[in-house]
Tab-separated table of C-alpha atoms in Angstrom:
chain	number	residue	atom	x	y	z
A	1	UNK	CA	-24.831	2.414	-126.148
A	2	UNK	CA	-22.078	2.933	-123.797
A	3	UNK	CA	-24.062	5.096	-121.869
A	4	UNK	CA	-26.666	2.694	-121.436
A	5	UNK	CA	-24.512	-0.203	-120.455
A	6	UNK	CA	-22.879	1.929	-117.673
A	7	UNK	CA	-26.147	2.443	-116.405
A	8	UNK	CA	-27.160	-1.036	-116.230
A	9	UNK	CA	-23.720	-2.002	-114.490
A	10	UNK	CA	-25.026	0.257	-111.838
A	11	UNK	CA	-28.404	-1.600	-111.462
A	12	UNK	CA	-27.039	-5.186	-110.972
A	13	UNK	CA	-28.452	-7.096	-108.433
A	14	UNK	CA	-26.431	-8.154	-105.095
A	15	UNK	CA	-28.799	-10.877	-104.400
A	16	UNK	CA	-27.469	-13.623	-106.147
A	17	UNK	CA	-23.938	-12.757	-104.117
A	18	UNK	CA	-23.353	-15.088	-101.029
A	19	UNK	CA	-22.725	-13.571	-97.853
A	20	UNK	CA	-19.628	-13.925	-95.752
A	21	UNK	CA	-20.113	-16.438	-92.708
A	22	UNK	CA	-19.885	-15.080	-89.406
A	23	UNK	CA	-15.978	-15.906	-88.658
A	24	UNK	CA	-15.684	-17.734	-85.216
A	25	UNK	CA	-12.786	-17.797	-83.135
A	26	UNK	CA	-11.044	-20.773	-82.394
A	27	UNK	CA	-8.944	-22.208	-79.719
A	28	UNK	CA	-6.373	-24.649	-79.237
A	29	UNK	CA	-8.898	-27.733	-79.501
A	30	UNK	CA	-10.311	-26.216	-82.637
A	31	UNK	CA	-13.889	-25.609	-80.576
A	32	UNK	CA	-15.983	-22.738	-82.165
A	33	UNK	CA	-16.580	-19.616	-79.117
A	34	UNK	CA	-18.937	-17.314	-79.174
A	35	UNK	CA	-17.922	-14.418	-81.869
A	36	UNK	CA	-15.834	-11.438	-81.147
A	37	UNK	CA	-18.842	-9.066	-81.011
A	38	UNK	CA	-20.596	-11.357	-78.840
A	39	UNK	CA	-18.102	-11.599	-76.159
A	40	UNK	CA	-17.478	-7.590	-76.458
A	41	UNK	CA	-20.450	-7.143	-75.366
A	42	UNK	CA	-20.599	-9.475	-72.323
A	43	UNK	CA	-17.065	-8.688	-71.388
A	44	UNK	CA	-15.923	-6.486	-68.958
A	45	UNK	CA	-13.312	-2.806	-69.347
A	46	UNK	CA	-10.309	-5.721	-67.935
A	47	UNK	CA	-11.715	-9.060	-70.649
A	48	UNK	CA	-11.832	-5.935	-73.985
A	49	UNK	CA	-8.296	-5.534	-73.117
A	50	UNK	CA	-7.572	-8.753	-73.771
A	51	UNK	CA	-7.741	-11.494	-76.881
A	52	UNK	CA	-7.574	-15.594	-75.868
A	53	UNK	CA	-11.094	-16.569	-74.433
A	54	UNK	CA	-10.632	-20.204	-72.589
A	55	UNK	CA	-13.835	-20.829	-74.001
A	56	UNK	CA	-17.886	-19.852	-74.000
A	57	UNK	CA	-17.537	-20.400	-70.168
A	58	UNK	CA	-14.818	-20.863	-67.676
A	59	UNK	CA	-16.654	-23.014	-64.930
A	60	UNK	CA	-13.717	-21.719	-62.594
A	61	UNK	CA	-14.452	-18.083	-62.999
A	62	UNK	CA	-14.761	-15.811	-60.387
A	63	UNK	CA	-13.585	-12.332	-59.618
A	64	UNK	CA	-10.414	-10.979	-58.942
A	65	UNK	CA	-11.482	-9.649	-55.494
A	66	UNK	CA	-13.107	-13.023	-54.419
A	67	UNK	CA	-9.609	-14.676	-54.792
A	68	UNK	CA	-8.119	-11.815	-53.583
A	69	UNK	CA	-10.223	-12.341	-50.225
A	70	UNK	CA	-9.337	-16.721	-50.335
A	71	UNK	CA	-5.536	-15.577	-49.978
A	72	UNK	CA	-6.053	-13.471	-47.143
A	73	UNK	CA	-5.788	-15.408	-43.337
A	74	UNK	CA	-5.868	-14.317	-39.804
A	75	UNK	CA	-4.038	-15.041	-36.653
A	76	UNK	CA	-5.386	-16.010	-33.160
A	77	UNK	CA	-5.002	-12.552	-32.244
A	78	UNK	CA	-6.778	-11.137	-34.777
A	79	UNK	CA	-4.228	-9.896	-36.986
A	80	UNK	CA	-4.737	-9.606	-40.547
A	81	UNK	CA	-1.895	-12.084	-42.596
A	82	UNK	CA	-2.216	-11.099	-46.884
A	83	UNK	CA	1.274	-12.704	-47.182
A	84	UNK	CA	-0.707	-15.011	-49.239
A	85	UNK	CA	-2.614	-12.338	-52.139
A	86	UNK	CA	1.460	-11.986	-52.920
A	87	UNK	CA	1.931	-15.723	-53.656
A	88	UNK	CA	2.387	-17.677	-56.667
A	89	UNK	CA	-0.663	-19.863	-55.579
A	90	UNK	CA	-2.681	-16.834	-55.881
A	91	UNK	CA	-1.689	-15.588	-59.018
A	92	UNK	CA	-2.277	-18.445	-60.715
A	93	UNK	CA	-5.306	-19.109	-59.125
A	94	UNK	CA	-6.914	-15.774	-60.130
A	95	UNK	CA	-5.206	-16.404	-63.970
A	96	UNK	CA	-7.130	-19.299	-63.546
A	97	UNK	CA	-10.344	-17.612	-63.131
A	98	UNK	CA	-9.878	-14.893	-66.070
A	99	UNK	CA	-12.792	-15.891	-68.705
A	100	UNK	CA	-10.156	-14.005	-71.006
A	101	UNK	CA	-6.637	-14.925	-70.622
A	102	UNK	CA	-4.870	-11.286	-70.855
A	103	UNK	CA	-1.998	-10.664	-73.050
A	104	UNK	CA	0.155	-9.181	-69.957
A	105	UNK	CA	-1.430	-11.437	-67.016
A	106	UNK	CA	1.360	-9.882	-64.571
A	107	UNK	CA	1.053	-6.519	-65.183
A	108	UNK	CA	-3.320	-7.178	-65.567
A	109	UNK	CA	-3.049	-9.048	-61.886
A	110	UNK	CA	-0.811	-5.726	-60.243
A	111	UNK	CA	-3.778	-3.614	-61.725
A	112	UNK	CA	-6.323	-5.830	-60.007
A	113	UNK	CA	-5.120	-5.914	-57.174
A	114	UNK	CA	-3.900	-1.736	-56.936
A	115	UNK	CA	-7.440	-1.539	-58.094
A	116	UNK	CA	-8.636	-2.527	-55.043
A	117	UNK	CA	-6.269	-1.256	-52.593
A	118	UNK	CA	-7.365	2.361	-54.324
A	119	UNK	CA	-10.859	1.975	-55.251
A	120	UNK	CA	-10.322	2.724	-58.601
A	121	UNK	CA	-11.895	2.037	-61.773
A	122	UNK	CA	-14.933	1.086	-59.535
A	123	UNK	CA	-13.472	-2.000	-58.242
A	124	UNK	CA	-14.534	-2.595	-54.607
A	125	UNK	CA	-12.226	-1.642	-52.225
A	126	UNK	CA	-10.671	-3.929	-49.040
A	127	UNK	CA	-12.107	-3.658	-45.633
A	128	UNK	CA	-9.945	-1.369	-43.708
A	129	UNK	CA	-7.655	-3.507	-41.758
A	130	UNK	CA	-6.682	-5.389	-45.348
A	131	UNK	CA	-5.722	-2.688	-47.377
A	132	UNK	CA	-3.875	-1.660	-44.535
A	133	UNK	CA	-2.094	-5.128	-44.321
A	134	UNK	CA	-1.378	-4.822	-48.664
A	135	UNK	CA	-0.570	-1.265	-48.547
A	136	UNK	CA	2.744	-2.447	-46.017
A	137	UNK	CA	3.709	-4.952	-48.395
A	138	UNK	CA	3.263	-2.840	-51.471
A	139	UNK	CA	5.644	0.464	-50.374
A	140	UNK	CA	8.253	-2.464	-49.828
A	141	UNK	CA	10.465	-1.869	-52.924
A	142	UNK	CA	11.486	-5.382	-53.587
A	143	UNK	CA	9.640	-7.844	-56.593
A	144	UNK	CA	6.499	-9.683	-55.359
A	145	UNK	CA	6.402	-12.926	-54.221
A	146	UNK	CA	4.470	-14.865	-57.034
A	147	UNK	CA	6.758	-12.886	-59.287
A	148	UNK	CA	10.326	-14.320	-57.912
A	149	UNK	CA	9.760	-18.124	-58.840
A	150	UNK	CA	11.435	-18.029	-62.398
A	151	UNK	CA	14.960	-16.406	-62.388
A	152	UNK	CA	15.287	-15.734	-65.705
A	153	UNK	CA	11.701	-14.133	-65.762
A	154	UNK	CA	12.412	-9.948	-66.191
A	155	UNK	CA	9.357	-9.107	-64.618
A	156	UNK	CA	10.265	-6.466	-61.935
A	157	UNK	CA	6.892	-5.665	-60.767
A	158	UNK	CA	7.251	-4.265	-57.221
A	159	UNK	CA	10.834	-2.986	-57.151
A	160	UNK	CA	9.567	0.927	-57.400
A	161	UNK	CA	7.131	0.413	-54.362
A	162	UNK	CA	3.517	1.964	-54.428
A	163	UNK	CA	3.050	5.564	-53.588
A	164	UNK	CA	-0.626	6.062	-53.910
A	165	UNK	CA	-2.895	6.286	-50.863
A	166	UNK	CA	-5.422	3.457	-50.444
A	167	UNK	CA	-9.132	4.263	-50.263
A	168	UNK	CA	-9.551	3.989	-46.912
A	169	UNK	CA	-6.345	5.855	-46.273
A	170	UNK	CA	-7.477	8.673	-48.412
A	171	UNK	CA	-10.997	9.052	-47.143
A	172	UNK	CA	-9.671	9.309	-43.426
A	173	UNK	CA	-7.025	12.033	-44.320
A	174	UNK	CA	-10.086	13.975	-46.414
A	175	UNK	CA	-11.916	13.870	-43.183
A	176	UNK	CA	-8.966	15.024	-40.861
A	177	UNK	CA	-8.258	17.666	-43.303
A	178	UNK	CA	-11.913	18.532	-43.386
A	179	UNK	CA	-12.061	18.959	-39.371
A	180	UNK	CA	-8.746	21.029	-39.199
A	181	UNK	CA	-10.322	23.724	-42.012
A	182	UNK	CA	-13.664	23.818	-39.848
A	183	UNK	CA	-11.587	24.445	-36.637
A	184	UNK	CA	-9.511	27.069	-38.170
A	185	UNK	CA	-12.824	28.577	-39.593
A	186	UNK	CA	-14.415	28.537	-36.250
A	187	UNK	CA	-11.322	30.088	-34.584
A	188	UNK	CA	-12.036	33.027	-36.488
A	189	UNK	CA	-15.492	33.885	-35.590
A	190	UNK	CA	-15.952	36.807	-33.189
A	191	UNK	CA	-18.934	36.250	-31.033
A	192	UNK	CA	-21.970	39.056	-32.239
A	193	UNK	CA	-21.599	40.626	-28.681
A	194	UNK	CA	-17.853	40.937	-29.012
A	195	UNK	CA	-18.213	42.366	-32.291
A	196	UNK	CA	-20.658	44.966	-31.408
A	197	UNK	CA	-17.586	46.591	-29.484
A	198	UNK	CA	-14.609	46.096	-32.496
């Protein structure tokens, strides 16, 4: 009898259990957003770093390099200015924008922007004469701009200066390198006529 009642423990039916409700997150105005698998899948390798959503859609997004670009002015004579990607007015301007809020926003906005300075993590890179202009002010080892309104803040971020190559910079220095090892190459060569009498 034991035996049998064993068995039938085994063979109880699930149905009649109810199933859990899809949890939704909530933020500070208690308004359901779209579910953390949801917005994993729509979010970007910079929003699945990060946990607050501002909500299904943030009417003021935009990306980082499009603010990036608003923050960047020119002079009569042509001269790039990007004084103003280092402001305060731009940092908050591109936290602004984030569809996820990230958890370090000053460390996330130094990795924007070095993203595009470098090209990396298949962020679009300045024009030329830009990430010239940024690379100057990023080798200066003193704390950025938007970063220096709060004394008692501890963020440093700039202090140790930059010492990676921007994209541009890097490409050009492949291709002198490049011409230099062809040149040396070609120095070697003995003409076939000369050679016929080595």
């Amino acid at each position: 009898s034991n035996q049998r009642s064993r068995k039938r423990k085994l063979y109880v039916s699930t149905s009649s259990i109810p199933a859990e409700p899809e949890q939704s997150i909530y933020v500070a105005d208690d308004s359901p957003i779209q579910s953390y698998d949801v917005r994993k899948k729509m979010a970007s390798n910079e929003c699945r770093e990060n946990q607050i959503s501002t909500g299904p859609f943030n009417p003021n997004w935009k990306s980082a390099y499009e603010t990036f670009m608003e923050h960047v002015t020119y002079e009569p004579d042509g001269t790039c200015n990007c004084n103003g990607i280092f402001s305060r007015q731009c940092y908050e301007d591109w936290l602004d924008s984030r569809q996820i809020i990230p958890k370090r926003p000053e460390q996330s906005f130094r990795r924007a922007l070095v993203g595009h300075v470098t090209g990396e993590s298949r962020r679009k890179p300045f024009p030329p004469e830009i990430e010239s202009c940024v690379l100057e002010r990023l080798r200066e080892r003193r704390v950025w701009e938007c970063f220096t309104q709060d004394e008692n803040s501890n963020i440093r971020i700039g202090v140790q200066g930059f010492r990676k190559m921007g994209y541009h910079e890097s490409r050009a220095e492949d291709t002198s390198t490049n011409t230099s090892l062809n040149c040396a190459e070609d120095s070697l060569l003995i003409p076939l006529e000369e050679s016929l009498f080595v």
